[in-house]
XYZ file of C-alpha atoms in Angstrom:
516
model
C 23.094 -16.935 -0.636
C 26.115 -17.568 1.553
C 29.226 -15.362 1.467
C 31.507 -18.008 -0.090
C 29.376 -18.782 -3.141
C 28.537 -15.097 -3.628
C 32.200 -14.029 -3.498
C 33.128 -16.762 -5.939
C 30.471 -15.720 -8.441
C 28.787 -19.137 -8.071
C 25.343 -17.637 -7.487
C 25.309 -15.718 -10.769
C 26.765 -18.678 -12.661
C 24.119 -21.024 -11.260
C 21.238 -18.735 -12.289
C 22.648 -18.042 -15.756
C 23.293 -21.734 -16.401
C 19.909 -22.826 -15.082
C 18.129 -20.488 -17.508
C 20.319 -21.514 -20.430
C 21.940 -18.124 -20.835
C 25.385 -19.502 -20.109
C 26.921 -22.798 -21.211
C 27.523 -25.433 -18.534
C 31.236 -26.230 -18.497
C 33.057 -29.115 -16.817
C 36.825 -29.120 -16.332
C 36.824 -32.911 -16.582
C 34.234 -35.289 -18.087
C 33.906 -37.124 -14.755
C 32.441 -33.969 -13.174
C 29.373 -34.041 -15.412
C 27.917 -37.021 -13.577
C 28.690 -35.493 -10.168
C 27.671 -31.870 -10.859
C 25.108 -32.253 -13.632
C 22.046 -31.642 -11.461
C 23.562 -28.372 -10.173
C 24.730 -27.111 -13.612
C 28.420 -27.628 -12.903
C 28.365 -25.692 -9.608
C 29.367 -27.304 -6.311
C 26.380 -26.870 -3.998
C 26.558 -29.782 -1.576
C 29.185 -31.231 0.735
C 28.456 -34.653 -0.752
C 29.721 -33.352 -4.101
C 33.068 -32.391 -2.555
C 33.357 -35.910 -1.171
C 32.347 -37.548 -4.467
C 34.874 -35.490 -6.451
C 37.645 -36.498 -4.044
C 36.594 -40.125 -4.287
C 36.249 -40.226 -8.079
C 39.207 -38.082 -9.165
C 41.814 -38.712 -6.452
C 40.900 -42.145 -5.045
C 39.841 -41.011 -1.571
C 37.715 -43.432 0.403
C 34.415 -41.833 1.424
C 35.651 -41.727 5.016
C 38.833 -39.915 3.966
C 36.768 -37.638 1.710
C 34.725 -36.605 4.715
C 37.947 -35.797 6.580
C 38.984 -33.618 3.607
C 35.631 -31.819 3.757
C 36.111 -31.130 7.471
C 39.649 -29.881 6.920
C 38.438 -27.494 4.235
C 35.737 -26.179 6.559
C 38.249 -25.485 9.332
C 40.763 -23.933 6.888
C 43.901 -25.056 8.719
C 46.852 -24.185 6.427
C 49.098 -27.125 7.413
C 46.331 -29.690 7.000
C 45.206 -28.141 3.716
C 48.742 -28.284 2.328
C 48.862 -32.032 3.129
C 45.432 -32.622 1.617
C 46.324 -30.693 -1.547
C 49.451 -32.776 -2.020
C 47.495 -36.004 -1.519
C 44.641 -34.928 -3.800
C 46.929 -33.850 -6.646
C 49.081 -36.994 -6.320
C 46.032 -39.298 -6.374
C 44.551 -37.515 -9.387
C 47.837 -37.570 -11.332
C 48.118 -41.314 -10.716
C 44.729 -41.646 -12.401
C 45.876 -39.708 -15.451
C 44.260 -36.330 -14.849
C 46.086 -33.118 -15.952
C 47.768 -31.274 -13.081
C 46.568 -27.727 -13.913
C 42.926 -28.762 -14.024
C 43.255 -30.820 -10.865
C 44.772 -27.896 -8.963
C 42.005 -25.640 -10.272
C 39.343 -28.118 -9.113
C 40.948 -28.378 -5.659
C 40.967 -24.557 -5.349
C 37.318 -24.503 -6.383
C 36.416 -27.139 -3.774
C 38.373 -25.322 -1.088
C 36.662 -22.024 -1.846
C 33.231 -23.593 -1.502
C 33.792 -26.022 1.347
C 34.080 -23.399 4.087
C 30.507 -22.352 3.372
C 29.074 -25.644 2.153
C 26.096 -27.567 3.422
C 24.800 -31.083 2.884
C 21.982 -31.950 0.537
C 19.399 -32.818 3.190
C 20.163 -29.529 4.958
C 19.596 -27.709 1.677
C 16.272 -29.489 1.065
C 14.977 -28.720 4.558
C 15.903 -25.041 4.294
C 14.393 -24.812 0.816
C 11.102 -26.143 2.204
C 11.171 -23.621 5.051
C 11.996 -20.859 2.564
C 8.928 -21.699 0.458
C 6.625 -21.828 3.501
C 7.868 -18.600 5.051
C 7.912 -16.814 1.680
C 4.250 -17.772 1.216
C 3.338 -16.472 4.669
C 5.329 -13.268 4.226
C 3.700 -12.650 0.844
C 0.085 -13.388 1.782
C 0.063 -12.461 5.490
C 2.879 -9.870 5.777
C 1.711 -8.106 8.948
C 1.094 -11.342 10.881
C 4.352 -12.822 9.606
C 6.495 -9.829 10.567
C 4.795 -9.557 13.978
C 5.623 -13.212 14.660
C 9.181 -12.729 13.403
C 9.719 -9.716 15.675
C 8.263 -11.621 18.642
C 10.617 -14.537 17.985
C 13.578 -12.148 18.268
C 12.413 -10.293 21.405
C 15.533 -9.676 23.473
C 17.823 -9.563 20.434
C 17.968 -5.807 19.849
C 20.000 -6.023 16.621
C 17.510 -8.425 15.025
C 14.488 -6.431 16.221
C 15.929 -3.244 14.713
C 16.699 -5.073 11.469
C 13.169 -6.417 11.107
C 11.507 -3.149 12.100
C 13.427 -1.468 9.289
C 12.302 -4.244 6.962
C 8.705 -3.522 8.011
C 9.253 0.088 7.013
C 10.606 -1.046 3.635
C 7.421 -3.129 3.240
C 5.262 -0.075 4.157
C 4.121 -1.803 7.358
C 3.728 0.662 10.216
C 5.297 -0.353 13.530
C 3.418 1.515 16.255
C 5.300 2.501 19.420
C 4.777 0.684 22.716
C 1.692 1.871 24.619
C 0.566 0.817 28.091
C -3.023 1.208 26.855
C -2.659 -0.975 23.761
C 0.456 -3.187 23.763
C 0.582 -6.860 24.679
C 3.757 -8.621 25.812
C 4.539 -9.634 22.211
C 4.483 -7.742 18.932
C 0.872 -7.945 17.763
C -0.958 -7.271 14.478
C -3.499 -4.467 14.895
C -5.846 -2.505 12.680
C -6.685 1.182 13.071
C -8.147 3.930 10.909
C -4.984 3.943 8.777
C -5.045 0.192 8.140
C -2.986 -2.772 9.311
C 0.035 -2.273 11.555
C 2.172 -3.954 14.205
C 2.110 -2.765 17.803
C 5.453 -2.857 19.634
C 5.371 -5.381 22.481
C 5.975 -4.205 26.038
C 8.167 -7.275 26.541
C 10.694 -5.766 24.116
C 11.124 -2.651 26.287
C 14.333 -2.787 28.289
C 13.871 -3.842 31.954
C 10.175 -4.744 31.435
C 9.504 -8.408 32.162
C 6.604 -10.824 31.816
C 5.200 -10.222 35.333
C 5.119 -6.456 34.854
C 3.309 -6.721 31.524
C 0.762 -9.192 32.912
C 0.046 -6.795 35.803
C -0.512 -3.918 33.346
C -2.869 -5.989 31.169
C -4.874 -7.204 34.195
C -5.389 -3.636 35.390
C -6.261 -2.495 31.870
C -9.061 -5.040 31.592
C -10.556 -3.605 34.796
C -10.210 0.179 34.363
C -10.029 0.436 30.567
C -7.565 2.984 29.222
C -5.209 4.610 31.705
C -5.511 8.416 31.642
C -2.822 9.507 34.095
C 0.282 8.180 35.766
C -1.454 8.304 39.156
C -4.386 6.240 37.876
C -1.921 3.791 36.331
C 0.013 3.289 39.574
C -3.164 2.966 41.652
C -4.739 0.411 39.282
C -1.710 -1.770 38.577
C -0.288 -4.257 41.089
C 2.868 -2.302 41.960
C 4.454 -5.352 43.592
C 5.201 -6.479 40.014
C 6.556 -3.098 38.875
C 9.496 -1.168 40.278
C 10.839 2.299 39.558
C 13.236 1.074 36.887
C 10.347 -0.484 34.954
C 8.357 2.760 35.172
C 11.321 4.831 33.989
C 11.812 2.499 31.054
C 8.150 2.783 30.045
C 8.284 6.591 30.232
C 11.586 7.009 28.409
C 10.579 4.470 25.770
C 7.416 6.438 24.984
C 5.001 3.771 26.249
C 3.233 6.368 28.432
C 2.984 9.126 25.827
C -0.823 8.745 25.717
C -1.142 9.602 29.408
C -1.567 13.189 30.593
C 1.672 15.166 30.618
C 5.029 15.136 28.867
C 7.778 12.600 29.455
C 9.619 15.153 31.593
C 6.516 15.739 33.755
C 5.787 12.034 34.103
C 9.323 11.344 35.289
C 9.130 14.132 37.903
C 5.725 12.879 39.092
C 6.834 9.266 39.254
C 7.780 8.989 42.931
C 4.517 10.529 44.130
C 2.466 8.357 41.766
C 4.184 5.189 42.957
C 3.548 6.166 46.589
C -0.144 6.601 45.709
C -0.067 3.189 44.092
C 1.444 1.605 47.178
C -1.221 3.203 49.415
C -3.980 2.044 47.066
C -2.628 -1.501 47.201
C -2.638 -1.432 51.024
C -6.191 -0.105 51.038
C -7.304 -2.905 48.754
C -5.565 -5.460 50.909
C -7.289 -4.136 54.078
C -10.700 -3.880 52.416
C -10.996 -0.076 52.818
C -11.564 0.470 49.131
C -14.942 -1.271 49.248
C -16.142 0.953 52.133
C -14.656 4.308 51.270
C -13.389 4.056 47.673
C -16.067 6.249 46.086
C -15.824 8.912 48.844
C -12.018 9.065 48.707
C -11.970 9.294 44.937
C -14.432 12.184 44.989
C -12.793 14.146 47.826
C -9.165 13.649 46.876
C -8.480 14.760 43.289
C -5.232 13.681 41.685
C -2.210 15.889 42.315
C -1.323 18.228 39.461
C 1.656 17.276 37.380
C 4.800 19.292 38.159
C 5.791 22.001 35.711
C 8.745 20.995 33.575
C 10.322 21.890 30.261
C 9.680 19.071 27.838
C 12.631 17.083 26.560
C 14.166 18.124 23.279
C 13.605 15.850 20.253
C 17.200 14.669 20.631
C 16.667 13.764 24.318
C 13.514 11.834 23.407
C 15.349 9.931 20.689
C 18.184 9.032 23.060
C 15.684 7.630 25.578
C 13.852 5.631 22.910
C 17.094 4.224 21.569
C 18.249 3.140 25.021
C 14.940 1.534 26.041
C 13.782 0.056 22.721
C 16.940 -0.334 20.663
C 15.624 1.945 17.913
C 14.160 5.398 17.413
C 10.352 5.732 17.413
C 9.494 9.422 17.090
C 12.177 10.099 14.491
C 15.816 9.414 13.698
C 18.954 11.574 14.075
C 19.625 11.039 10.363
C 16.182 12.248 9.211
C 17.423 15.779 8.549
C 20.261 14.485 6.367
C 18.363 12.150 4.015
C 19.305 14.072 0.844
C 22.968 14.265 1.814
C 23.124 10.592 2.683
C 21.625 9.539 -0.653
C 24.389 11.462 -2.426
C 27.332 10.661 -0.159
C 26.970 7.021 0.922
C 27.817 4.053 -1.298
C 26.935 1.507 1.416
C 24.946 1.156 4.619
C 25.472 -1.240 7.509
C 23.366 -3.949 5.831
C 25.426 -4.165 2.606
C 28.923 -4.853 3.974
C 28.836 -8.638 4.096
C 31.020 -10.346 1.500
C 33.129 -7.277 0.622
C 36.807 -7.811 -0.079
C 39.387 -6.451 2.341
C 40.296 -2.879 1.467
C 37.063 -2.061 -0.384
C 36.528 1.706 -0.188
C 33.427 2.648 1.787
C 31.419 5.842 2.167
C 28.986 5.582 5.098
C 26.750 7.890 7.092
C 25.606 7.242 10.635
C 25.566 8.237 14.284
C 28.551 7.645 16.572
C 27.657 5.476 19.582
C 29.687 3.436 22.080
C 32.757 5.645 21.620
C 35.811 4.149 23.325
C 39.140 6.003 23.283
C 42.116 3.693 23.843
C 45.907 3.417 23.680
C 47.900 0.705 21.987
C 50.865 -1.112 23.534
C 53.139 1.769 22.457
C 50.928 4.277 24.254
C 49.563 5.808 21.067
C 45.871 6.779 21.059
C 43.163 5.267 18.860
C 39.395 4.883 19.094
C 36.639 2.406 18.379
C 32.924 3.135 18.039
C 29.701 1.918 16.485
C 28.448 3.751 13.417
C 24.667 3.378 13.528
C 22.437 4.101 10.542
C 18.751 3.510 9.871
C 19.197 -0.222 9.235
C 21.770 -1.300 11.813
C 25.313 -0.630 12.945
C 28.917 -1.386 12.028
C 32.100 -1.486 14.138
C 34.445 1.360 13.178
C 38.030 2.006 14.228
C 40.111 5.161 13.973
C 43.664 3.851 14.249
C 46.659 5.834 15.494
C 47.611 7.065 12.000
C 44.396 9.107 11.706
C 43.286 9.488 15.318
C 44.875 12.884 16.004
C 43.208 14.483 12.986
C 39.790 13.059 13.915
C 39.873 13.258 17.728
C 37.924 16.518 18.083
C 35.137 15.287 15.774
C 34.636 12.001 17.630
C 31.596 12.720 19.785
C 28.852 10.451 21.110
C 25.509 10.655 19.226
C 26.983 12.867 16.491
C 25.753 12.251 12.900
C 28.833 11.888 10.681
C 30.032 11.006 7.204
C 32.819 8.399 7.144
C 35.212 7.281 4.442
C 37.096 4.095 5.188
C 38.172 0.620 4.174
C 36.369 -2.675 4.703
C 37.980 -5.061 7.193
C 36.207 -8.423 6.860
C 36.940 -10.968 9.604
C 36.371 -14.712 9.440
C 33.048 -15.518 11.079
C 32.436 -11.911 12.172
C 30.697 -8.896 10.617
C 32.816 -6.615 8.452
C 34.426 -3.707 10.303
C 35.510 -0.310 8.982
C 38.932 1.279 9.221
C 38.166 5.005 9.291
C 40.263 7.252 7.047
C 38.131 10.386 7.033
C 35.301 11.598 9.279
C 33.230 14.781 8.935
C 30.130 15.867 10.889
C 27.128 15.729 8.551
C 26.306 19.330 9.495
C 29.548 20.424 7.841
C 29.402 18.245 4.722
C 28.603 20.059 1.503
C 27.438 17.926 -1.425
C 28.958 19.387 -4.615
C 26.447 20.026 -7.380
C 27.333 20.748 -11.033
C 26.562 24.173 -12.471
C 25.046 22.658 -15.624
C 23.573 19.357 -16.726
C 22.608 18.290 -20.220
C 19.708 15.910 -20.870
C 19.126 14.192 -24.211
C 15.380 14.004 -24.850
C 14.069 11.782 -27.689
C 11.471 13.753 -29.645
C 8.514 12.192 -31.423
C 6.395 9.479 -29.896
C 5.609 10.208 -26.227
C 7.322 13.600 -26.564
C 4.486 15.538 -24.941
C 4.314 13.061 -22.037
C 8.081 13.312 -21.514
C 7.923 17.115 -21.523
C 5.195 17.124 -18.876
C 6.995 14.581 -16.679
C 10.286 16.495 -16.914
C 8.523 19.748 -16.054
C 6.974 18.108 -12.976
C 10.356 16.657 -11.968
C 12.148 19.998 -12.334
C 9.506 21.702 -10.175
C 9.857 18.995 -7.517
C 13.656 19.242 -7.384
C 14.556 22.948 -7.172
C 18.255 23.704 -6.801
C 21.207 25.634 -8.216
C 22.063 23.595 -11.339
C 21.071 24.856 -14.777
C 19.475 22.440 -17.271
C 20.050 22.210 -21.010
C 17.843 19.897 -23.072
C 19.100 18.345 -26.286
C 16.056 17.420 -28.327
C 16.831 14.493 -30.632
C 14.552 14.008 -33.631
C 14.160 10.751 -35.551
C 15.022 12.810 -38.667
C 18.590 13.417 -37.470
C 18.445 16.974 -36.254
C 18.972 18.364 -32.782
C 17.687 21.384 -30.904
C 19.383 22.774 -27.780
C 17.044 24.347 -25.271
C 18.043 25.999 -21.984
C 15.375 25.509 -19.310
C 14.473 28.638 -17.264
C 14.547 26.720 -13.974
C 17.384 25.353 -11.883
C 17.343 21.916 -10.251
C 19.045 19.660 -7.706
C 20.394 16.659 -9.702
C 20.629 14.136 -6.865
C 20.365 10.348 -7.227
C 16.581 10.393 -7.271
C 16.614 13.089 -9.973
C 19.004 11.094 -12.150
C 16.967 7.912 -11.735
C 13.786 9.741 -12.747
C 15.481 11.243 -15.821
C 16.551 7.754 -16.924
C 13.030 6.450 -16.359
C 11.494 9.247 -18.431
C 14.059 9.572 -21.235
C 15.984 6.283 -21.169
C 19.422 5.107 -20.089
C 22.468 7.342 -20.578
C 20.407 10.404 -21.428
C 21.953 12.552 -18.687
C 24.911 13.232 -20.920
C 27.156 15.879 -19.429
C 27.903 17.503 -16.114
C 29.702 20.840 -15.867
C 31.060 22.356 -12.663
C-alpha cells in the first residue's frame, strides 16, 4: 500500500493474480524463478538486485548500488545505469524492447521498495495490530492516540477514525481525564476520554497536580474550588486558559466566558490557600473560614458564540469538540466534493479536485516580481491540505480569502516528492453562497414482480425522508415486457445518498434520466 505500487497498478495486479482471476505473465522466462512467489510483481528490493544480476550480469554488490541509485532517482546516475543494464542484457541475448520495459518497471518500483525481512516484520505487526483493533477497538484506539500525543495532525486523524468506527471521543474534563487518552464506560457504552496531556500548554506536572487534588476533594464544582485544591505552583495562567478554552472546565459552574473573567481572582484564592496550608492555618481555621467566607459570585458575561467556542477548541486541542464549522454544510459537501484531505495521496499532477473546508493559516505574499499570491490550509473534518492561490487567480479570489471561512474550492493536484499533495486553487466560493443544482425531474426504473411491494414501501420511505424540489417519475418494468409510467405526487432531493439508496432498492443503473 505504498504510493509507487498503487500508482503503477501493482496492487490490483497482485490481488487479481493471487486469486487466479488474472494470468501471471513474465516478460522473460528467467523472471519466473525470481518473481514466481509474488505472482510476477516486484515486491522486494532483493528481486531488483536478482533481476540485475541474472539478466544484465551485475555483481550483487553492483546490483545493490543500482537499487540505491533507483531509490535516490538521480537522472545522471540513472541514465548511466540504464545504459549499463541494457548493454549487459543485450550481450546475454535478451531482446532490447523487453529489457527496457523491465528496467522501467524496476525503476518505478525501486523508489518505494522495501526488503523482504522488512516486509515480513511489518506483516507480523499488521496481523497483531489488526487483531487488537478488531477485538479491542476502544483500548487499541486509546493507545494509538496516546502514542501520538503532541502530534496534532495524527491525533486529529485518529479521532476522525474513531468517529468512523462509531467510537465516541469524549472531550477533556478536569474531573475525569487522565494524562493519556483512556478507555471509559458510561451510560451510553464504551468511549475514549481525551487526555489532558494532549491539551496545548498542559504538561505532565500540571496534570499530576490536578489528579492529586481530585483524589482528595472528588469532583471539582467551581473554578475557585479547583484553584484552592490544586497545587498552583504546578499550574500557571496559560495552563488555566488552555483548560478553559479547550472545554476541559465545562462541567464547572459558569460559562467559558465567565470562567475566564473569574480566573485571576480564583488563582489569587488558590495562592492564598496554598500559603495557609504551608503555614498550618488550614488545620486550625479551615472549617470556620470555609463557612464564613462563601465563594465570590462569577462575573456576568455574555457566553461565547458557537464559532468562538470552536476556535478555542481548535487552538487548544487541534480539533473541534462541540461541533465543526462544516456541520451546517454536510449536504452541500456530499454533492460538491470529489475528494477530502485524506484521499489526495498518489494522485497524478493536474488531477482536477473539488474540495470543501475551512481556510486557516492564511498568508498573503508577493513573488519576486511583486505580484500578489496567497497560501493557506484548507481544513476539513479529516485533516488539512496546503492550498495556493497563485498570481493568475489571486485578484479574483482576494476578497473571499478570509480566515476561518468555510469554502468550496476547485483546483489541481500538485504532488511533491516526499511531501503531501498540495492544491493549486482555480476557483473559490464561500459555502454560504454555493447553490447545488438539482434536476427538475428524475426517472427511476422499478422492476415489478418479486419484491415489488417491498420496493414500493422502501421507495416511499426514502421519498418522505428526502423532501426537495425534484419531481419523480417511476417506470414500472414487468417481466412480461410491458411498462407503466407513474408520476409520484411528492418531490425529492436526489443527492448522493438518495441515488445510492435507489440503487440499493432497485438495482444498478435504475436512476435512468435527469432533466433540468
